[in-house]
């Protein structure tokens, strides 16, 4: 079964064709990172307009790269929640229209499910040698934003037979969420831990701002941390159970920087980085990254104590690309427990994970959506999705 997945929940316009939920036939992404680097964050109206400009070429490219015509596509899966209202609207309206036009069943997918199902994606044999002739993607904003089109390539690493075993724990670490999910089986999600304030990705982004590192903050912090040492002690939040809190960690970095620079807390935070040396920036990045990773892994440890029956762990969302998190998870978590991370290119938003989630929804008996009625839900929880 070939599914076209469409993703526009935030600032990536993405479409992909995936076979049987695991094999990537194409994966086209136009990122708006270059637009928002200028502003240091996403501007929702600009994001929606950019999606509108590139969504059809992105879908065309996904079909072309997969060597598929519309006749080859069995279903369309689209992100309908959660995310930015305008961004979700562009993706869902496009999917609804295409489903009606081409008479395809339509499946509405929750964005966090998609992040989780990125862990089921094996690497497709990307045999398409005609990429040079592939339709090129227009820029999101004329000449301002150069095209960032990533196509998934590579040799096979993991196949369906090696996919995560249930019950499992899913640690979702992204720009808008930090949750521990308990999955008894496909498409059965229970939230057993969640952040009470900021998401960990958001915290990476905010700390990067304090340190004067470019947007998005996660990769910038990770890069700077490679040159630094964990020299500044930062506190762990005291949150009961499996919940998280990251706003205090961000403030702790702010206070530590002010203290290091001997500047008062009234000093404007946006100016602090002008007083930091590159060595200090690297050391703060390393100290913060280490603490953030420790906080995440401690809660996973606790979740494993409460759920000893768990057979595997999957890590999902943009922050799952973090190499320190990958290294420390493999070092600290029980060796006998398989830990899955998506291919780094599949950690962030993409259409392949939407197609994979759609496939497992279909396998779980979820009904298709009426394309005339499909709605968007900018804030709905994964549990409400069933
Ligand atoms: N290597 C990395 N280390 C740490 N954080 C990273 C890394 N790469 C990306 N991130 C962070 O991941 C986040 C983006 O992830 P993602 O695209 O999943 O978030 P989102 O789609 O905006 O939010 P959500 O998925 O919660 O709706 C950003 O906060 C970014 O800084
Ligand atoms: Mg995301």
Short mmCIF file of C-alpha atoms and ligand atoms in Angstrom, two decimals:
data_model
loop_
_atom_site.label_atom_id
_atom_site.label_comp_id
_atom_site.label_asym_id
_atom_site.label_seq_id
_atom_site.Cartn_x
_atom_site.Cartn_y
_atom_site.Cartn_z
CA UNK A 1 0.00 0.00 0.00
CA UNK A 2 1.43 3.38 -1.04
CA UNK A 3 0.48 6.39 1.01
CA UNK A 4 1.13 10.03 0.22
CA UNK A 5 1.89 11.84 3.50
CA UNK A 6 1.49 15.61 3.74
CA UNK A 7 2.90 17.67 6.61
CA UNK A 8 2.55 21.42 7.20
CA UNK A 9 1.99 21.77 10.95
CA UNK A 10 4.74 24.34 11.55
CA UNK A 11 7.49 25.63 9.26
CA UNK A 12 8.28 22.68 7.01
CA UNK A 13 6.27 21.96 3.87
CA UNK A 14 6.69 18.26 3.31
CA UNK A 15 5.30 15.40 1.25
CA UNK A 16 6.43 11.81 0.86
CA UNK A 17 5.37 8.49 -0.55
CA UNK A 18 5.82 5.51 1.77
CA UNK A 19 5.12 1.87 0.99
CA UNK A 20 3.51 -0.29 3.68
CA UNK A 21 4.34 2.17 6.45
CA UNK A 22 8.05 1.44 6.43
CA UNK A 23 9.65 1.93 3.06
CA UNK A 24 10.35 5.48 1.94
CA UNK A 25 9.95 5.93 -1.81
CA UNK A 26 10.38 9.70 -1.69
CA UNK A 27 10.62 12.43 0.92
CA UNK A 28 10.52 16.08 -0.18
CA UNK A 29 10.86 18.88 2.35
CA UNK A 30 11.00 22.64 1.90
CA UNK A 31 12.10 24.20 5.15
CA UNK A 32 11.38 27.79 6.12
CA UNK A 33 14.36 27.87 8.50
CA UNK A 34 16.18 30.41 6.34
CA UNK A 35 13.25 32.80 6.53
CA UNK A 36 12.85 32.53 10.28
CA UNK A 37 16.57 32.59 11.11
CA UNK A 38 16.30 36.31 10.43
CA UNK A 39 13.59 36.72 13.08
CA UNK A 40 14.78 34.10 15.57
CA UNK A 41 11.43 32.27 15.54
CA UNK A 42 8.41 31.29 13.47
CA UNK A 43 5.89 33.95 12.43
CA UNK A 44 2.63 32.02 11.89
CA UNK A 45 1.21 34.16 9.05
CA UNK A 46 4.48 34.03 7.12
CA UNK A 47 4.67 30.26 7.64
CA UNK A 48 1.15 29.76 6.24
CA UNK A 49 1.89 31.90 3.18
CA UNK A 50 5.11 30.01 2.53
CA UNK A 51 3.28 26.66 2.73
CA UNK A 52 0.77 27.92 0.20
CA UNK A 53 3.52 28.90 -2.23
CA UNK A 54 5.33 25.58 -2.26
CA UNK A 55 2.90 22.83 -1.28
CA UNK A 56 1.87 21.75 -4.79
CA UNK A 57 5.45 21.61 -6.15
CA UNK A 58 6.49 19.66 -3.04
CA UNK A 59 3.73 17.10 -3.64
CA UNK A 60 4.65 16.90 -7.34
CA UNK A 61 8.24 16.24 -6.38
CA UNK A 62 7.28 13.54 -3.89
CA UNK A 63 5.26 11.75 -6.59
CA UNK A 64 7.97 12.20 -9.21
CA UNK A 65 10.78 10.95 -6.96
CA UNK A 66 8.67 7.93 -5.99
CA UNK A 67 8.00 7.28 -9.68
CA UNK A 68 4.30 7.29 -8.86
CA UNK A 69 1.29 8.61 -10.70
CA UNK A 70 -1.94 9.29 -8.84
CA UNK A 71 -3.13 5.83 -9.91
CA UNK A 72 -0.36 4.29 -7.78
CA UNK A 73 -1.39 6.12 -4.60
CA UNK A 74 -3.75 4.15 -2.33
CA UNK A 75 -4.45 6.82 0.28
CA UNK A 76 -3.53 10.29 1.49
CA UNK A 77 -2.52 11.01 5.10
CA UNK A 78 -2.31 14.57 6.36
CA UNK A 79 -1.43 16.27 9.64
CA UNK A 80 -4.57 17.88 11.07
CA UNK A 81 -3.39 18.48 14.66
CA UNK A 82 -1.68 20.00 16.61
CA UNK A 83 0.23 22.93 15.14
CA UNK A 84 -0.15 26.45 13.81
CA UNK A 85 -3.68 27.12 12.65
CA UNK A 86 -2.81 28.70 9.30
CA UNK A 87 -0.14 26.11 8.54
CA UNK A 88 -2.47 23.18 9.31
CA UNK A 89 -5.15 24.74 7.12
CA UNK A 90 -2.92 24.83 4.04
CA UNK A 91 -1.96 21.15 4.37
CA UNK A 92 -5.43 19.88 5.15
CA UNK A 93 -7.18 21.96 2.47
CA UNK A 94 -4.69 20.70 -0.10
CA UNK A 95 -5.13 17.08 1.03
CA UNK A 96 -8.91 17.37 1.08
CA UNK A 97 -8.96 18.81 -2.43
CA UNK A 98 -6.59 16.15 -3.79
CA UNK A 99 -8.55 13.35 -2.09
CA UNK A 100 -11.77 14.55 -3.74
CA UNK A 101 -10.12 15.20 -7.09
CA UNK A 102 -8.37 11.83 -7.31
CA UNK A 103 -10.95 9.78 -5.35
CA UNK A 104 -8.48 8.69 -2.66
CA UNK A 105 -9.28 7.75 0.93
CA UNK A 106 -8.10 10.45 3.34
CA UNK A 107 -6.65 9.89 6.84
CA UNK A 108 -6.18 12.64 9.42
CA UNK A 109 -3.06 12.16 11.53
CA UNK A 110 -1.92 13.65 14.85
CA UNK A 111 1.56 15.21 14.50
CA UNK A 112 3.04 13.47 17.55
CA UNK A 113 1.90 10.08 16.28
CA UNK A 114 3.83 10.85 13.13
CA UNK A 115 6.98 11.70 15.08
CA UNK A 116 6.68 8.39 16.94
CA UNK A 117 6.12 6.43 13.72
CA UNK A 118 9.29 7.89 12.19
CA UNK A 119 10.90 5.06 14.16
CA UNK A 120 9.19 2.47 11.97
CA UNK A 121 10.60 3.91 8.79
CA UNK A 122 13.30 1.72 7.34
CA UNK A 123 15.46 3.32 4.74
CA UNK A 124 13.97 2.94 1.29
CA UNK A 125 16.14 1.93 -1.59
CA UNK A 126 16.17 5.35 -3.12
CA UNK A 127 16.96 4.08 -6.59
CA UNK A 128 15.84 7.15 -8.42
CA UNK A 129 18.81 8.22 -10.48
CA UNK A 130 16.91 10.92 -12.28
CA UNK A 131 17.03 13.46 -9.47
CA UNK A 132 18.77 15.87 -11.79
CA UNK A 133 15.61 15.90 -13.90
CA UNK A 134 13.30 16.07 -10.92
CA UNK A 135 11.10 19.14 -10.67
CA UNK A 136 12.99 21.71 -8.66
CA UNK A 137 11.23 23.27 -5.74
CA UNK A 138 10.53 26.97 -5.66
CA UNK A 139 11.81 28.99 -2.77
CA UNK A 140 9.39 29.75 0.05
CA UNK A 141 9.99 33.46 -0.33
CA UNK A 142 11.25 34.36 -3.77
CA UNK A 143 14.96 35.00 -3.64
CA UNK A 144 15.03 35.54 0.14
CA UNK A 145 14.91 31.88 1.05
CA UNK A 146 17.07 29.44 -0.84
CA UNK A 147 15.46 26.06 -1.37
CA UNK A 148 16.27 23.45 1.23
CA UNK A 149 15.04 20.21 -0.27
CA UNK A 150 16.12 17.08 1.49
CA UNK A 151 15.62 13.74 -0.13
CA UNK A 152 16.08 10.63 1.86
CA UNK A 153 18.86 8.42 0.55
CA UNK A 154 21.03 5.73 1.99
CA UNK A 155 21.52 2.08 2.54
CA UNK A 156 19.15 -0.13 4.45
CA UNK A 157 19.63 -0.09 8.19
CA UNK A 158 16.48 -1.40 9.77
CA UNK A 159 13.57 -3.38 8.47
CA UNK A 160 10.06 -4.03 9.53
CA UNK A 161 10.97 -7.26 11.31
CA UNK A 162 13.23 -5.21 13.61
CA UNK A 163 10.59 -2.64 14.44
CA UNK A 164 9.95 -1.67 18.09
CA UNK A 165 8.17 -4.23 20.27
CA UNK A 166 5.13 -3.44 22.43
CA UNK A 167 4.50 -2.41 25.08
CA UNK A 168 6.90 0.47 24.62
CA UNK A 169 7.74 3.88 25.97
CA UNK A 170 7.95 6.76 23.51
CA UNK A 171 9.89 9.84 24.55
CA UNK A 172 8.63 12.69 22.38
CA UNK A 173 11.04 15.62 22.43
CA UNK A 174 10.20 18.36 19.97
CA UNK A 175 9.80 22.08 19.57
CA UNK A 176 6.33 22.14 21.12
CA UNK A 177 6.14 18.94 23.20
CA UNK A 178 7.96 16.90 25.80
CA UNK A 179 6.02 13.77 26.69
CA UNK A 180 6.47 10.17 27.71
CA UNK A 181 3.88 8.00 25.98
CA UNK A 182 3.00 4.43 26.86
CA UNK A 183 2.04 2.38 23.81
CA UNK A 184 0.34 -0.98 24.35
CA UNK A 185 0.09 -1.52 20.61
CA UNK A 186 -0.20 0.31 17.33
CA UNK A 187 -2.16 3.52 17.55
CA UNK A 188 -2.72 3.15 21.32
CA UNK A 189 -1.19 6.10 23.11
CA UNK A 190 -1.35 7.00 26.79
CA UNK A 191 0.40 10.12 28.10
CA UNK A 192 2.23 9.16 31.31
CA UNK A 193 4.43 12.25 31.56
CA UNK A 194 4.33 15.72 30.06
CA UNK A 195 5.99 19.10 30.46
CA UNK A 196 4.27 21.52 32.75
CA UNK A 197 5.69 24.53 30.92
CA UNK A 198 8.25 24.76 28.10
CA UNK A 199 9.10 21.92 25.74
CA UNK A 200 12.72 20.80 25.71
CA UNK A 201 13.18 21.93 22.07
CA UNK A 202 11.79 25.33 22.99
CA UNK A 203 14.30 25.44 25.86
CA UNK A 204 17.18 24.67 23.45
CA UNK A 205 15.92 27.51 21.24
CA UNK A 206 15.61 30.00 24.12
CA UNK A 207 19.02 29.14 25.62
CA UNK A 208 20.56 29.53 22.15
CA UNK A 209 19.10 33.04 22.02
CA UNK A 210 20.66 33.92 25.38
CA UNK A 211 24.01 32.63 24.10
CA UNK A 212 23.67 34.49 20.77
CA UNK A 213 23.59 31.26 18.73
CA UNK A 214 21.55 31.12 15.50
CA UNK A 215 18.03 29.75 15.07
CA UNK A 216 17.06 26.94 15.34
CA UNK A 217 18.76 26.64 18.69
CA UNK A 218 18.97 22.85 19.02
CA UNK A 219 21.54 22.18 16.29
CA UNK A 220 23.42 25.40 17.20
CA UNK A 221 23.72 24.40 20.85
CA UNK A 222 24.79 20.88 19.88
CA UNK A 223 27.51 22.28 17.59
CA UNK A 224 28.79 24.82 20.14
CA UNK A 225 28.75 22.17 22.89
CA UNK A 226 31.25 20.06 20.94
CA UNK A 227 33.89 22.71 21.68
CA UNK A 228 32.92 23.19 25.31
CA UNK A 229 33.12 21.47 28.69
CA UNK A 230 30.39 20.91 31.24
CA UNK A 231 31.70 23.50 33.68
CA UNK A 232 28.63 25.37 34.93
CA UNK A 233 26.46 23.46 37.41
CA UNK A 234 22.76 23.79 36.52
CA UNK A 235 19.84 22.59 38.65
CA UNK A 236 17.43 19.77 37.87
CA UNK A 237 13.78 20.75 38.32
CA UNK A 238 12.01 19.13 41.21
CA UNK A 239 8.88 17.84 39.46
CA UNK A 240 7.01 14.87 40.86
CA UNK A 241 6.21 11.75 38.86
CA UNK A 242 7.03 11.56 35.19
CA UNK A 243 6.29 15.21 34.37
CA UNK A 244 8.92 17.64 33.18
CA UNK A 245 9.63 21.34 33.58
CA UNK A 246 12.09 23.23 31.39
CA UNK A 247 11.34 26.90 31.99
CA UNK A 248 13.42 26.87 35.19
CA UNK A 249 16.44 25.45 33.35
CA UNK A 250 16.30 28.27 30.82
CA UNK A 251 16.20 30.83 33.66
CA UNK A 252 19.02 29.01 35.45
CA UNK A 253 21.21 29.43 32.35
CA UNK A 254 20.26 33.11 32.22
CA UNK A 255 21.24 33.62 35.88
CA UNK A 256 24.46 31.65 35.46
CA UNK A 257 25.46 33.81 32.48
CA UNK A 258 24.69 37.00 34.43
CA UNK A 259 26.71 35.69 37.37
CA UNK A 260 29.65 34.70 35.18
CA UNK A 261 29.67 38.15 33.57
CA UNK A 262 29.10 39.87 36.92
CA UNK A 263 26.17 41.75 35.45
CA UNK A 264 22.93 42.53 37.36
CA UNK A 265 19.76 40.54 36.64
CA UNK A 266 18.28 43.76 35.25
CA UNK A 267 20.78 43.65 32.37
CA UNK A 268 18.88 43.04 29.08
CA UNK A 269 19.10 39.33 28.27
CA UNK A 270 19.39 39.98 24.52
CA UNK A 271 22.68 41.82 25.10
CA UNK A 272 24.38 39.25 27.34
CA UNK A 273 25.94 37.24 24.52
CA UNK A 274 27.87 40.31 23.38
CA UNK A 275 29.92 39.99 26.57
CA UNK A 276 30.57 36.25 26.34
CA UNK A 277 33.75 34.81 24.84
CA UNK A 278 33.41 31.92 22.34
CA UNK A 279 34.83 29.61 25.04
CA UNK A 280 32.19 30.70 27.55
CA UNK A 281 29.43 30.20 24.95
CA UNK A 282 30.73 26.68 24.23
CA UNK A 283 30.94 25.84 27.94
CA UNK A 284 27.42 27.11 28.64
CA UNK A 285 26.11 25.15 25.63
CA UNK A 286 27.82 21.97 26.87
CA UNK A 287 26.58 22.45 30.45
CA UNK A 288 23.02 23.12 29.34
CA UNK A 289 22.90 20.25 26.86
CA UNK A 290 24.26 17.79 29.41
CA UNK A 291 21.69 18.88 32.02
CA UNK A 292 18.77 18.75 29.56
CA UNK A 293 19.76 15.23 28.49
CA UNK A 294 20.15 14.10 32.12
CA UNK A 295 16.68 15.42 32.98
CA UNK A 296 15.11 13.50 30.08
CA UNK A 297 16.92 10.25 30.82
CA UNK A 298 16.18 10.37 34.56
CA UNK A 299 12.47 10.46 33.80
CA UNK A 300 12.79 7.58 31.35
CA UNK A 301 14.57 5.62 34.09
CA UNK A 302 11.70 6.37 36.44
CA UNK A 303 9.14 5.38 33.81
CA UNK A 304 10.96 2.06 33.37
CA UNK A 305 10.79 1.44 37.14
CA UNK A 306 7.02 1.95 36.97
CA UNK A 307 6.66 -0.11 33.80
CA UNK A 308 9.13 -3.02 33.96
CA UNK A 309 7.08 -4.86 31.31
CA UNK A 310 8.23 -2.42 28.61
CA UNK A 311 10.03 -4.15 25.71
CA UNK A 312 11.49 -1.18 23.85
CA UNK A 313 11.97 2.58 23.90
CA UNK A 314 11.52 4.94 20.98
CA UNK A 315 12.70 8.54 20.95
CA UNK A 316 10.96 10.96 18.60
CA UNK A 317 10.74 14.62 17.56
CA UNK A 318 13.31 17.22 16.51
CA UNK A 319 15.46 16.92 19.65
CA UNK A 320 15.90 13.19 19.00
CA UNK A 321 18.51 14.25 16.41
CA UNK A 322 20.73 15.32 19.33
CA UNK A 323 23.88 13.19 19.39
CA UNK A 324 24.51 13.67 23.13
CA UNK A 325 21.00 12.37 23.85
CA UNK A 326 21.59 9.37 21.56
CA UNK A 327 24.96 8.59 23.12
CA UNK A 328 23.85 8.99 26.73
CA UNK A 329 20.61 7.05 26.21
CA UNK A 330 22.57 4.10 24.85
CA UNK A 331 25.10 4.39 27.70
CA UNK A 332 22.72 4.90 30.61
CA UNK A 333 19.55 2.98 29.81
CA UNK A 334 19.40 -0.80 30.35
CA UNK A 335 21.54 -2.52 27.72
CA UNK A 336 19.01 -5.30 27.14
CA UNK A 337 16.31 -2.82 26.14
CA UNK A 338 16.30 -1.84 22.44
CA UNK A 339 16.31 1.95 21.99
CA UNK A 340 15.17 3.40 18.68
CA UNK A 341 15.97 6.79 17.24
CA UNK A 342 14.76 7.94 13.82
CA UNK A 343 17.29 8.56 11.09
CA UNK A 344 18.50 12.10 11.95
CA UNK A 345 16.89 13.44 8.75
CA UNK A 346 13.56 12.02 9.94
CA UNK A 347 13.72 13.51 13.45
CA UNK A 348 12.28 16.84 12.33
CA UNK A 349 9.01 17.36 10.51
CA UNK A 350 8.60 15.38 7.28
CA UNK A 351 5.90 13.75 5.17
CA UNK A 352 7.25 10.19 5.43
CA UNK A 353 6.40 9.94 9.13
CA UNK A 354 2.85 11.14 8.37
CA UNK A 355 2.45 8.43 5.73
CA UNK A 356 3.81 5.83 8.19
CA UNK A 357 1.39 6.94 10.92
CA UNK A 358 -1.45 6.87 8.38
CA UNK A 359 -0.56 3.31 7.42
CA UNK A 360 -0.65 2.09 11.03
CA UNK A 361 -3.94 3.93 11.59
CA UNK A 362 -5.39 2.03 8.65
CA UNK A 363 -3.96 -1.24 10.03
CA UNK A 364 -5.56 -0.44 13.41
CA UNK A 365 -8.97 -0.03 11.80
CA UNK A 366 -9.23 3.74 12.02
CA UNK A 367 -11.91 4.99 9.64
CA UNK A 368 -11.07 7.29 6.78
CA UNK A 369 -12.02 10.93 7.08
CA UNK A 370 -14.69 12.66 5.05
CA UNK A 371 -12.70 15.08 2.89
CA UNK A 372 -15.65 17.49 2.93
CA UNK A 373 -15.59 17.64 6.72
CA UNK A 374 -11.97 17.22 7.89
CA UNK A 375 -11.20 19.77 10.56
CA UNK A 376 -7.99 21.04 12.12
CA UNK A 377 -7.21 21.05 15.87
CA UNK A 378 -4.26 23.30 16.75
CA UNK A 379 -4.03 22.07 20.36
CA UNK A 380 -5.59 18.62 20.73
CA UNK A 381 -3.82 15.91 22.79
CA UNK A 382 -2.71 12.62 21.27
CA UNK A 383 -5.00 10.72 23.68
CA UNK A 384 -8.11 12.39 22.28
CA UNK A 385 -7.22 10.98 18.89
CA UNK A 386 -7.86 7.37 19.92
N1 LIG B 1 20.44 18.32 17.19
C1 LIG B 1 19.49 18.87 17.94
N2 LIG B 1 19.65 18.94 19.29
C2 LIG B 1 18.68 19.48 20.07
N3 LIG B 1 17.54 19.99 19.57
C3 LIG B 1 17.33 19.93 18.25
C4 LIG B 1 18.30 19.37 17.36
N4 LIG B 1 17.80 19.47 16.10
C5 LIG B 1 16.60 20.09 16.20
N5 LIG B 1 16.31 20.37 17.49
C6 LIG B 1 15.14 21.07 18.02
O1 LIG B 1 13.99 20.40 17.59
C7 LIG B 1 12.90 21.34 17.54
C8 LIG B 1 12.16 21.16 16.24
O2 LIG B 1 11.60 19.86 16.28
P1 LIG B 1 10.21 19.57 15.60
O3 LIG B 1 10.31 19.95 14.18
O4 LIG B 1 9.84 18.19 15.92
O5 LIG B 1 9.30 20.58 16.40
P2 LIG B 1 7.93 21.21 15.95
O6 LIG B 1 7.36 20.40 14.85
O7 LIG B 1 8.14 22.65 15.76
O8 LIG B 1 7.08 20.99 17.28
P3 LIG B 1 6.04 19.79 17.56
O9 LIG B 1 6.57 18.59 16.86
O10 LIG B 1 6.04 19.67 19.04
O11 LIG B 1 4.76 20.27 17.01
C9 LIG B 1 13.51 22.72 17.66
O12 LIG B 1 13.24 23.20 18.96
C10 LIG B 1 14.99 22.46 17.45
O13 LIG B 1 15.81 23.39 18.13
MG1 LIG B 2 7.27 18.35 14.88
#
